[in-house]
Amino acid sequence: MSCADDHDIDPENPLNKPDVPDYVQDAIRTLIEWAGDDPAREGLLDTPKRVGRAWLEYCEGYKEDPAIHLSRVFEEVGGYEEIVLLKDIPFQSACEHHMAPITGKAHIAYLPHKKVVGISKLARVLHGFARRLQVQERLTAEVADCIWENLEPQGVAVVIEAQHGCMTGRGVKTPGVAMTTSRVMGCFLEDPRSRKEVMSLMGY
Ligand SMILES: [Zn+2]
């Protein structure tokens, strides 16, 4: 094996893809069989490897503490103390009860108190918690709590609207139905006018 190209990593090159151990592939073969198909047929031969790698990506949030994205704050904000809102952030997660996809969008707002962060960091916090096995209620709370604890803002509001694969594709089979969860803290919880303002900025 040559190491000449080590710094030139092509994710499409099979040599650069993470190894999926046999016991993981066996588990996926068992699931395919249990579902009623033949894991030895041609189209499914490489599926256990692909599924193993895909799940590493779906769950890459376990590799990080999302709070890391809020560690670099700007304190010189010229007295800016108005709502900062990142709206319609698309995300994907996986429900911890069925391992089915949860897809939706999040709105994240805070009213700063001295500290602000680069706006993309709010999306990174969301993805850090979303790329795990989740329930939507906990995802909403974790994102809000993380911002609350790390930025010490005057208020935080997180609203998530999502569709659940376990609901649209099985059970009651209701495609198109979205679930909405929210968590509001600080002034958005205590002051009805602030709450109304942030909710109307979010489009509610
Ligand atoms: Zn579920």
JSON list of C-alpha atoms and ligand atoms in Angstrom, two decimals:
[
{"chain": "A", "resi": 1, "resn": "MET", "atom": "CA", "xyz": [0.00, 0.00, 0.00]},
{"chain": "A", "resi": 2, "resn": "SER", "atom": "CA", "xyz": [1.22, 3.45, -0.88]},
{"chain": "A", "resi": 3, "resn": "CYS", "atom": "CA", "xyz": [0.93, 6.36, 1.51]},
{"chain": "A", "resi": 4, "resn": "ALA", "atom": "CA", "xyz": [1.75, 8.97, -1.10]},
{"chain": "A", "resi": 5, "resn": "ASP", "atom": "CA", "xyz": [-1.85, 10.17, -1.42]},
{"chain": "A", "resi": 6, "resn": "ASP", "atom": "CA", "xyz": [-2.70, 10.22, 2.27]},
{"chain": "A", "resi": 7, "resn": "HIS", "atom": "CA", "xyz": [-3.43, 13.93, 2.35]},
{"chain": "A", "resi": 8, "resn": "ASP", "atom": "CA", "xyz": [-5.59, 13.73, -0.76]},
{"chain": "A", "resi": 9, "resn": "ILE", "atom": "CA", "xyz": [-8.64, 12.01, 0.69]},
{"chain": "A", "resi": 10, "resn": "ASP", "atom": "CA", "xyz": [-11.40, 11.16, -1.76]},
{"chain": "A", "resi": 11, "resn": "PRO", "atom": "CA", "xyz": [-14.50, 10.04, 0.17]},
{"chain": "A", "resi": 12, "resn": "GLU", "atom": "CA", "xyz": [-15.74, 8.17, -2.92]},
{"chain": "A", "resi": 13, "resn": "ASN", "atom": "CA", "xyz": [-12.66, 5.98, -2.98]},
{"chain": "A", "resi": 14, "resn": "PRO", "atom": "CA", "xyz": [-13.62, 2.66, -1.33]},
{"chain": "A", "resi": 15, "resn": "LEU", "atom": "CA", "xyz": [-10.25, 2.60, 0.46]},
{"chain": "A", "resi": 16, "resn": "ASN", "atom": "CA", "xyz": [-11.20, 5.75, 2.34]},
{"chain": "A", "resi": 17, "resn": "LYS", "atom": "CA", "xyz": [-14.58, 4.55, 3.50]},
{"chain": "A", "resi": 18, "resn": "PRO", "atom": "CA", "xyz": [-14.86, 3.44, 7.13]},
{"chain": "A", "resi": 19, "resn": "ASP", "atom": "CA", "xyz": [-14.69, -0.27, 7.68]},
{"chain": "A", "resi": 20, "resn": "VAL", "atom": "CA", "xyz": [-17.95, -1.88, 8.74]},
{"chain": "A", "resi": 21, "resn": "PRO", "atom": "CA", "xyz": [-17.16, -4.79, 11.08]},
{"chain": "A", "resi": 22, "resn": "ASP", "atom": "CA", "xyz": [-18.60, -8.24, 10.35]},
{"chain": "A", "resi": 23, "resn": "TYR", "atom": "CA", "xyz": [-20.86, -8.27, 13.39]},
{"chain": "A", "resi": 24, "resn": "VAL", "atom": "CA", "xyz": [-22.55, -5.08, 12.17]},
{"chain": "A", "resi": 25, "resn": "GLN", "atom": "CA", "xyz": [-22.99, -6.46, 8.65]},
{"chain": "A", "resi": 26, "resn": "ASP", "atom": "CA", "xyz": [-24.37, -9.70, 10.10]},
{"chain": "A", "resi": 27, "resn": "ALA", "atom": "CA", "xyz": [-26.93, -7.76, 12.10]},
{"chain": "A", "resi": 28, "resn": "ILE", "atom": "CA", "xyz": [-28.10, -5.94, 8.98]},
{"chain": "A", "resi": 29, "resn": "ARG", "atom": "CA", "xyz": [-28.29, -9.22, 7.02]},
{"chain": "A", "resi": 30, "resn": "THR", "atom": "CA", "xyz": [-30.43, -10.63, 9.82]},
{"chain": "A", "resi": 31, "resn": "LEU", "atom": "CA", "xyz": [-32.75, -7.64, 9.57]},
{"chain": "A", "resi": 32, "resn": "ILE", "atom": "CA", "xyz": [-33.06, -8.01, 5.79]},
{"chain": "A", "resi": 33, "resn": "GLU", "atom": "CA", "xyz": [-33.97, -11.67, 6.23]},
{"chain": "A", "resi": 34, "resn": "TRP", "atom": "CA", "xyz": [-36.42, -10.86, 9.00]},
{"chain": "A", "resi": 35, "resn": "ALA", "atom": "CA", "xyz": [-38.06, -8.29, 6.71]},
{"chain": "A", "resi": 36, "resn": "GLY", "atom": "CA", "xyz": [-38.64, -11.02, 4.11]},
{"chain": "A", "resi": 37, "resn": "ASP", "atom": "CA", "xyz": [-35.83, -10.67, 1.58]},
{"chain": "A", "resi": 38, "resn": "ASP", "atom": "CA", "xyz": [-32.72, -12.66, 0.72]},
{"chain": "A", "resi": 39, "resn": "PRO", "atom": "CA", "xyz": [-29.54, -10.90, 1.88]},
{"chain": "A", "resi": 40, "resn": "ALA", "atom": "CA", "xyz": [-27.55, -13.06, -0.57]},
{"chain": "A", "resi": 41, "resn": "ARG", "atom": "CA", "xyz": [-29.24, -11.75, -3.70]},
{"chain": "A", "resi": 42, "resn": "GLU", "atom": "CA", "xyz": [-27.10, -9.53, -5.88]},
{"chain": "A", "resi": 43, "resn": "GLY", "atom": "CA", "xyz": [-28.75, -6.17, -5.21]},
{"chain": "A", "resi": 44, "resn": "LEU", "atom": "CA", "xyz": [-28.39, -6.63, -1.48]},
{"chain": "A", "resi": 45, "resn": "LEU", "atom": "CA", "xyz": [-24.81, -7.93, -1.33]},
{"chain": "A", "resi": 46, "resn": "ASP", "atom": "CA", "xyz": [-23.20, -4.61, -0.41]},
{"chain": "A", "resi": 47, "resn": "THR", "atom": "CA", "xyz": [-26.21, -3.26, 1.46]},
{"chain": "A", "resi": 48, "resn": "PRO", "atom": "CA", "xyz": [-24.99, -4.22, 4.95]},
{"chain": "A", "resi": 49, "resn": "LYS", "atom": "CA", "xyz": [-21.79, -2.22, 4.36]},
{"chain": "A", "resi": 50, "resn": "ARG", "atom": "CA", "xyz": [-23.68, 0.77, 2.99]},
{"chain": "A", "resi": 51, "resn": "VAL", "atom": "CA", "xyz": [-26.21, 0.73, 5.80]},
{"chain": "A", "resi": 52, "resn": "GLY", "atom": "CA", "xyz": [-23.43, 0.51, 8.39]},
{"chain": "A", "resi": 53, "resn": "ARG", "atom": "CA", "xyz": [-21.66, 3.53, 6.90]},
{"chain": "A", "resi": 54, "resn": "ALA", "atom": "CA", "xyz": [-24.91, 5.45, 6.53]},
{"chain": "A", "resi": 55, "resn": "TRP", "atom": "CA", "xyz": [-25.69, 4.94, 10.22]},
{"chain": "A", "resi": 56, "resn": "LEU", "atom": "CA", "xyz": [-22.28, 6.27, 11.18]},
{"chain": "A", "resi": 57, "resn": "GLU", "atom": "CA", "xyz": [-23.30, 9.45, 9.36]},
{"chain": "A", "resi": 58, "resn": "TYR", "atom": "CA", "xyz": [-26.84, 9.58, 10.70]},
{"chain": "A", "resi": 59, "resn": "CYS", "atom": "CA", "xyz": [-25.37, 9.35, 14.20]},
{"chain": "A", "resi": 60, "resn": "GLU", "atom": "CA", "xyz": [-22.23, 11.44, 13.80]},
{"chain": "A", "resi": 61, "resn": "GLY", "atom": "CA", "xyz": [-23.55, 13.77, 16.51]},
{"chain": "A", "resi": 62, "resn": "TYR", "atom": "CA", "xyz": [-22.29, 11.30, 19.11]},
{"chain": "A", "resi": 63, "resn": "LYS", "atom": "CA", "xyz": [-18.75, 12.26, 18.18]},
{"chain": "A", "resi": 64, "resn": "GLU", "atom": "CA", "xyz": [-19.07, 15.82, 19.42]},
{"chain": "A", "resi": 65, "resn": "ASP", "atom": "CA", "xyz": [-20.36, 17.96, 22.23]},
{"chain": "A", "resi": 66, "resn": "PRO", "atom": "CA", "xyz": [-22.54, 20.50, 20.37]},
{"chain": "A", "resi": 67, "resn": "ALA", "atom": "CA", "xyz": [-21.64, 23.13, 22.99]},
{"chain": "A", "resi": 68, "resn": "ILE", "atom": "CA", "xyz": [-18.22, 23.34, 21.31]},
{"chain": "A", "resi": 69, "resn": "HIS", "atom": "CA", "xyz": [-19.85, 25.44, 18.55]},
{"chain": "A", "resi": 70, "resn": "LEU", "atom": "CA", "xyz": [-20.82, 28.08, 21.10]},
{"chain": "A", "resi": 71, "resn": "SER", "atom": "CA", "xyz": [-17.39, 28.38, 22.68]},
{"chain": "A", "resi": 72, "resn": "ARG", "atom": "CA", "xyz": [-16.25, 31.22, 20.44]},
{"chain": "A", "resi": 73, "resn": "VAL", "atom": "CA", "xyz": [-18.43, 34.21, 21.25]},
{"chain": "A", "resi": 74, "resn": "PHE", "atom": "CA", "xyz": [-18.28, 37.85, 20.29]},
{"chain": "A", "resi": 75, "resn": "GLU", "atom": "CA", "xyz": [-18.74, 40.18, 23.19]},
{"chain": "A", "resi": 76, "resn": "GLU", "atom": "CA", "xyz": [-18.26, 43.45, 21.29]},
{"chain": "A", "resi": 77, "resn": "VAL", "atom": "CA", "xyz": [-21.67, 43.71, 19.70]},
{"chain": "A", "resi": 78, "resn": "GLY", "atom": "CA", "xyz": [-22.19, 47.46, 19.99]},
{"chain": "A", "resi": 79, "resn": "GLY", "atom": "CA", "xyz": [-24.99, 47.03, 22.47]},
{"chain": "A", "resi": 80, "resn": "TYR", "atom": "CA", "xyz": [-27.04, 44.89, 20.06]},
{"chain": "A", "resi": 81, "resn": "GLU", "atom": "CA", "xyz": [-29.79, 43.49, 22.19]},
{"chain": "A", "resi": 82, "resn": "GLU", "atom": "CA", "xyz": [-32.46, 42.54, 19.68]},
{"chain": "A", "resi": 83, "resn": "ILE", "atom": "CA", "xyz": [-33.67, 39.10, 18.68]},
{"chain": "A", "resi": 84, "resn": "VAL", "atom": "CA", "xyz": [-31.31, 36.98, 16.60]},
{"chain": "A", "resi": 85, "resn": "LEU", "atom": "CA", "xyz": [-33.27, 34.40, 14.61]},
{"chain": "A", "resi": 86, "resn": "LEU", "atom": "CA", "xyz": [-32.21, 31.60, 12.31]},
{"chain": "A", "resi": 87, "resn": "LYS", "atom": "CA", "xyz": [-35.33, 30.41, 10.52]},
{"chain": "A", "resi": 88, "resn": "ASP", "atom": "CA", "xyz": [-36.26, 27.30, 8.50]},
{"chain": "A", "resi": 89, "resn": "ILE", "atom": "CA", "xyz": [-33.12, 25.31, 9.20]},
{"chain": "A", "resi": 90, "resn": "PRO", "atom": "CA", "xyz": [-33.63, 21.93, 7.54]},
{"chain": "A", "resi": 91, "resn": "PHE", "atom": "CA", "xyz": [-32.45, 18.92, 9.51]},
{"chain": "A", "resi": 92, "resn": "GLN", "atom": "CA", "xyz": [-32.64, 15.17, 9.65]},
{"chain": "A", "resi": 93, "resn": "SER", "atom": "CA", "xyz": [-32.66, 12.99, 12.72]},
{"chain": "A", "resi": 94, "resn": "ALA", "atom": "CA", "xyz": [-33.69, 9.44, 13.58]},
{"chain": "A", "resi": 95, "resn": "CYS", "atom": "CA", "xyz": [-36.39, 8.44, 16.03]},
{"chain": "A", "resi": 96, "resn": "GLU", "atom": "CA", "xyz": [-35.09, 6.38, 18.88]},
{"chain": "A", "resi": 97, "resn": "HIS", "atom": "CA", "xyz": [-38.18, 4.18, 19.00]},
{"chain": "A", "resi": 98, "resn": "HIS", "atom": "CA", "xyz": [-38.11, 2.94, 15.39]},
{"chain": "A", "resi": 99, "resn": "MET", "atom": "CA", "xyz": [-34.80, 4.24, 14.03]},
{"chain": "A", "resi": 100, "resn": "ALA", "atom": "CA", "xyz": [-36.95, 5.85, 11.32]},
{"chain": "A", "resi": 101, "resn": "PRO", "atom": "CA", "xyz": [-36.10, 9.26, 9.84]},
{"chain": "A", "resi": 102, "resn": "ILE", "atom": "CA", "xyz": [-37.34, 12.48, 11.38]},
{"chain": "A", "resi": 103, "resn": "THR", "atom": "CA", "xyz": [-37.14, 15.30, 8.83]},
{"chain": "A", "resi": 104, "resn": "GLY", "atom": "CA", "xyz": [-38.14, 18.85, 9.32]},
{"chain": "A", "resi": 105, "resn": "LYS", "atom": "CA", "xyz": [-37.08, 22.38, 9.99]},
{"chain": "A", "resi": 106, "resn": "ALA", "atom": "CA", "xyz": [-36.14, 24.30, 13.08]},
{"chain": "A", "resi": 107, "resn": "HIS", "atom": "CA", "xyz": [-36.34, 27.96, 14.04]},
{"chain": "A", "resi": 108, "resn": "ILE", "atom": "CA", "xyz": [-33.84, 29.06, 16.65]},
{"chain": "A", "resi": 109, "resn": "ALA", "atom": "CA", "xyz": [-33.90, 32.48, 18.29]},
{"chain": "A", "resi": 110, "resn": "TYR", "atom": "CA", "xyz": [-32.21, 34.17, 21.20]},
{"chain": "A", "resi": 111, "resn": "LEU", "atom": "CA", "xyz": [-32.12, 37.60, 22.72]},
{"chain": "A", "resi": 112, "resn": "PRO", "atom": "CA", "xyz": [-28.45, 38.20, 23.46]},
{"chain": "A", "resi": 113, "resn": "HIS", "atom": "CA", "xyz": [-27.04, 39.51, 26.67]},
{"chain": "A", "resi": 114, "resn": "LYS", "atom": "CA", "xyz": [-23.47, 40.57, 25.83]},
{"chain": "A", "resi": 115, "resn": "LYS", "atom": "CA", "xyz": [-22.58, 37.36, 23.97]},
{"chain": "A", "resi": 116, "resn": "VAL", "atom": "CA", "xyz": [-23.41, 36.53, 20.35]},
{"chain": "A", "resi": 117, "resn": "VAL", "atom": "CA", "xyz": [-22.13, 33.76, 18.10]},
{"chain": "A", "resi": 118, "resn": "GLY", "atom": "CA", "xyz": [-21.68, 33.39, 14.36]},
{"chain": "A", "resi": 119, "resn": "ILE", "atom": "CA", "xyz": [-25.19, 32.59, 13.12]},
{"chain": "A", "resi": 120, "resn": "SER", "atom": "CA", "xyz": [-24.21, 29.31, 11.42]},
{"chain": "A", "resi": 121, "resn": "LYS", "atom": "CA", "xyz": [-23.22, 27.99, 14.84]},
{"chain": "A", "resi": 122, "resn": "LEU", "atom": "CA", "xyz": [-26.87, 27.73, 15.82]},
{"chain": "A", "resi": 123, "resn": "ALA", "atom": "CA", "xyz": [-27.42, 25.31, 12.94]},
{"chain": "A", "resi": 124, "resn": "ARG", "atom": "CA", "xyz": [-24.34, 23.35, 14.01]},
{"chain": "A", "resi": 125, "resn": "VAL", "atom": "CA", "xyz": [-25.74, 22.96, 17.51]},
{"chain": "A", "resi": 126, "resn": "LEU", "atom": "CA", "xyz": [-29.00, 21.70, 16.01]},
{"chain": "A", "resi": 127, "resn": "HIS", "atom": "CA", "xyz": [-27.22, 19.15, 13.81]},
{"chain": "A", "resi": 128, "resn": "GLY", "atom": "CA", "xyz": [-25.00, 18.03, 16.70]},
{"chain": "A", "resi": 129, "resn": "PHE", "atom": "CA", "xyz": [-28.07, 16.97, 18.65]},
{"chain": "A", "resi": 130, "resn": "ALA", "atom": "CA", "xyz": [-30.12, 15.86, 15.63]},
{"chain": "A", "resi": 131, "resn": "ARG", "atom": "CA", "xyz": [-27.49, 13.43, 14.33]},
{"chain": "A", "resi": 132, "resn": "ARG", "atom": "CA", "xyz": [-28.29, 10.97, 17.12]},
{"chain": "A", "resi": 133, "resn": "LEU", "atom": "CA", "xyz": [-31.19, 8.71, 18.00]},
{"chain": "A", "resi": 134, "resn": "GLN", "atom": "CA", "xyz": [-33.75, 11.16, 19.24]},
{"chain": "A", "resi": 135, "resn": "VAL", "atom": "CA", "xyz": [-37.26, 12.09, 20.19]},
{"chain": "A", "resi": 136, "resn": "GLN", "atom": "CA", "xyz": [-38.36, 15.47, 18.90]},
{"chain": "A", "resi": 137, "resn": "GLU", "atom": "CA", "xyz": [-39.24, 16.82, 22.33]},
{"chain": "A", "resi": 138, "resn": "ARG", "atom": "CA", "xyz": [-35.77, 16.11, 23.68]},
{"chain": "A", "resi": 139, "resn": "LEU", "atom": "CA", "xyz": [-34.07, 17.48, 20.57]},
{"chain": "A", "resi": 140, "resn": "THR", "atom": "CA", "xyz": [-35.97, 20.75, 21.02]},
{"chain": "A", "resi": 141, "resn": "ALA", "atom": "CA", "xyz": [-35.05, 20.97, 24.70]},
{"chain": "A", "resi": 142, "resn": "GLU", "atom": "CA", "xyz": [-31.39, 20.07, 24.17]},
{"chain": "A", "resi": 143, "resn": "VAL", "atom": "CA", "xyz": [-30.88, 22.78, 21.54]},
{"chain": "A", "resi": 144, "resn": "ALA", "atom": "CA", "xyz": [-32.57, 25.42, 23.72]},
{"chain": "A", "resi": 145, "resn": "ASP", "atom": "CA", "xyz": [-30.73, 24.39, 26.89]},
{"chain": "A", "resi": 146, "resn": "CYS", "atom": "CA", "xyz": [-27.35, 24.36, 25.14]},
{"chain": "A", "resi": 147, "resn": "ILE", "atom": "CA", "xyz": [-27.85, 27.96, 23.93]},
{"chain": "A", "resi": 148, "resn": "TRP", "atom": "CA", "xyz": [-29.22, 29.02, 27.30]},
{"chain": "A", "resi": 149, "resn": "GLU", "atom": "CA", "xyz": [-26.26, 27.61, 29.23]},
{"chain": "A", "resi": 150, "resn": "ASN", "atom": "CA", "xyz": [-23.50, 28.71, 26.88]},
{"chain": "A", "resi": 151, "resn": "LEU", "atom": "CA", "xyz": [-24.60, 32.15, 25.70]},
{"chain": "A", "resi": 152, "resn": "GLU", "atom": "CA", "xyz": [-26.41, 33.20, 28.89]},
{"chain": "A", "resi": 153, "resn": "PRO", "atom": "CA", "xyz": [-28.89, 35.18, 26.79]},
{"chain": "A", "resi": 154, "resn": "GLN", "atom": "CA", "xyz": [-31.96, 37.05, 28.00]},
{"chain": "A", "resi": 155, "resn": "GLY", "atom": "CA", "xyz": [-34.17, 34.55, 26.22]},
{"chain": "A", "resi": 156, "resn": "VAL", "atom": "CA", "xyz": [-34.15, 31.49, 23.95]},
{"chain": "A", "resi": 157, "resn": "ALA", "atom": "CA", "xyz": [-36.91, 30.12, 21.73]},
{"chain": "A", "resi": 158, "resn": "VAL", "atom": "CA", "xyz": [-36.66, 26.94, 19.69]},
{"chain": "A", "resi": 159, "resn": "VAL", "atom": "CA", "xyz": [-39.50, 25.67, 17.53]},
{"chain": "A", "resi": 160, "resn": "ILE", "atom": "CA", "xyz": [-39.21, 22.44, 15.55]},
{"chain": "A", "resi": 161, "resn": "GLU", "atom": "CA", "xyz": [-41.67, 21.13, 12.96]},
{"chain": "A", "resi": 162, "resn": "ALA", "atom": "CA", "xyz": [-40.99, 17.64, 11.71]},
{"chain": "A", "resi": 163, "resn": "GLN", "atom": "CA", "xyz": [-42.41, 14.60, 10.03]},
{"chain": "A", "resi": 164, "resn": "HIS", "atom": "CA", "xyz": [-41.73, 11.20, 11.48]},
{"chain": "A", "resi": 165, "resn": "GLY", "atom": "CA", "xyz": [-41.04, 8.24, 9.23]},
{"chain": "A", "resi": 166, "resn": "CYS", "atom": "CA", "xyz": [-42.47, 5.95, 11.88]},
{"chain": "A", "resi": 167, "resn": "MET", "atom": "CA", "xyz": [-45.79, 7.76, 11.55]},
{"chain": "A", "resi": 168, "resn": "THR", "atom": "CA", "xyz": [-45.88, 8.45, 7.80]},
{"chain": "A", "resi": 169, "resn": "GLY", "atom": "CA", "xyz": [-44.60, 5.05, 6.67]},
{"chain": "A", "resi": 170, "resn": "ARG", "atom": "CA", "xyz": [-46.06, 2.66, 9.24]},
{"chain": "A", "resi": 171, "resn": "GLY", "atom": "CA", "xyz": [-48.68, 2.51, 11.98]},
{"chain": "A", "resi": 172, "resn": "VAL", "atom": "CA", "xyz": [-51.34, 5.11, 11.24]},
{"chain": "A", "resi": 173, "resn": "LYS", "atom": "CA", "xyz": [-49.62, 6.04, 7.90]},
{"chain": "A", "resi": 174, "resn": "THR", "atom": "CA", "xyz": [-50.35, 9.73, 7.78]},
{"chain": "A", "resi": 175, "resn": "PRO", "atom": "CA", "xyz": [-47.99, 11.37, 5.28]},
{"chain": "A", "resi": 176, "resn": "GLY", "atom": "CA", "xyz": [-47.82, 15.14, 5.43]},
{"chain": "A", "resi": 177, "resn": "VAL", "atom": "CA", "xyz": [-48.62, 15.42, 9.10]},
{"chain": "A", "resi": 178, "resn": "ALA", "atom": "CA", "xyz": [-46.00, 17.42, 11.00]},
{"chain": "A", "resi": 179, "resn": "MET", "atom": "CA", "xyz": [-45.44, 17.59, 14.71]},
{"chain": "A", "resi": 180, "resn": "THR", "atom": "CA", "xyz": [-44.51, 20.90, 16.30]},
{"chain": "A", "resi": 181, "resn": "THR", "atom": "CA", "xyz": [-42.56, 21.24, 19.52]},
{"chain": "A", "resi": 182, "resn": "SER", "atom": "CA", "xyz": [-41.22, 24.33, 21.21]},
{"chain": "A", "resi": 183, "resn": "ARG", "atom": "CA", "xyz": [-39.16, 25.41, 24.14]},
{"chain": "A", "resi": 184, "resn": "VAL", "atom": "CA", "xyz": [-39.01, 29.00, 25.31]},
{"chain": "A", "resi": 185, "resn": "MET", "atom": "CA", "xyz": [-36.88, 30.28, 28.14]},
{"chain": "A", "resi": 186, "resn": "GLY", "atom": "CA", "xyz": [-36.06, 33.52, 29.90]},
{"chain": "A", "resi": 187, "resn": "CYS", "atom": "CA", "xyz": [-37.84, 36.64, 28.64]},
{"chain": "A", "resi": 188, "resn": "PHE", "atom": "CA", "xyz": [-39.65, 34.64, 25.93]},
{"chain": "A", "resi": 189, "resn": "LEU", "atom": "CA", "xyz": [-41.21, 32.58, 28.69]},
{"chain": "A", "resi": 190, "resn": "GLU", "atom": "CA", "xyz": [-41.84, 35.35, 31.20]},
{"chain": "A", "resi": 191, "resn": "ASP", "atom": "CA", "xyz": [-42.79, 38.32, 29.04]},
{"chain": "A", "resi": 192, "resn": "PRO", "atom": "CA", "xyz": [-45.84, 37.76, 26.81]},
{"chain": "A", "resi": 193, "resn": "ARG", "atom": "CA", "xyz": [-44.82, 40.66, 24.53]},
{"chain": "A", "resi": 194, "resn": "SER", "atom": "CA", "xyz": [-41.34, 39.24, 23.88]},
{"chain": "A", "resi": 195, "resn": "ARG", "atom": "CA", "xyz": [-42.85, 35.84, 23.29]},
{"chain": "A", "resi": 196, "resn": "LYS", "atom": "CA", "xyz": [-45.35, 37.24, 20.82]},
{"chain": "A", "resi": 197, "resn": "GLU", "atom": "CA", "xyz": [-42.58, 39.11, 18.99]},
{"chain": "A", "resi": 198, "resn": "VAL", "atom": "CA", "xyz": [-40.34, 36.07, 18.58]},
{"chain": "A", "resi": 199, "resn": "MET", "atom": "CA", "xyz": [-43.22, 33.82, 17.55]},
{"chain": "A", "resi": 200, "resn": "SER", "atom": "CA", "xyz": [-44.39, 36.28, 14.90]},
{"chain": "A", "resi": 201, "resn": "LEU", "atom": "CA", "xyz": [-40.82, 36.60, 13.56]},
{"chain": "A", "resi": 202, "resn": "MET", "atom": "CA", "xyz": [-40.86, 32.81, 13.24]},
{"chain": "A", "resi": 203, "resn": "GLY", "atom": "CA", "xyz": [-44.12, 33.03, 11.33]},
{"chain": "A", "resi": 204, "resn": "TYR", "atom": "CA", "xyz": [-46.56, 31.83, 14.02]},
{"chain": "B", "resi": 1, "resn": "ZN", "atom": "ZN", "xyz": [-40.70, 6.42, 15.97]}
]
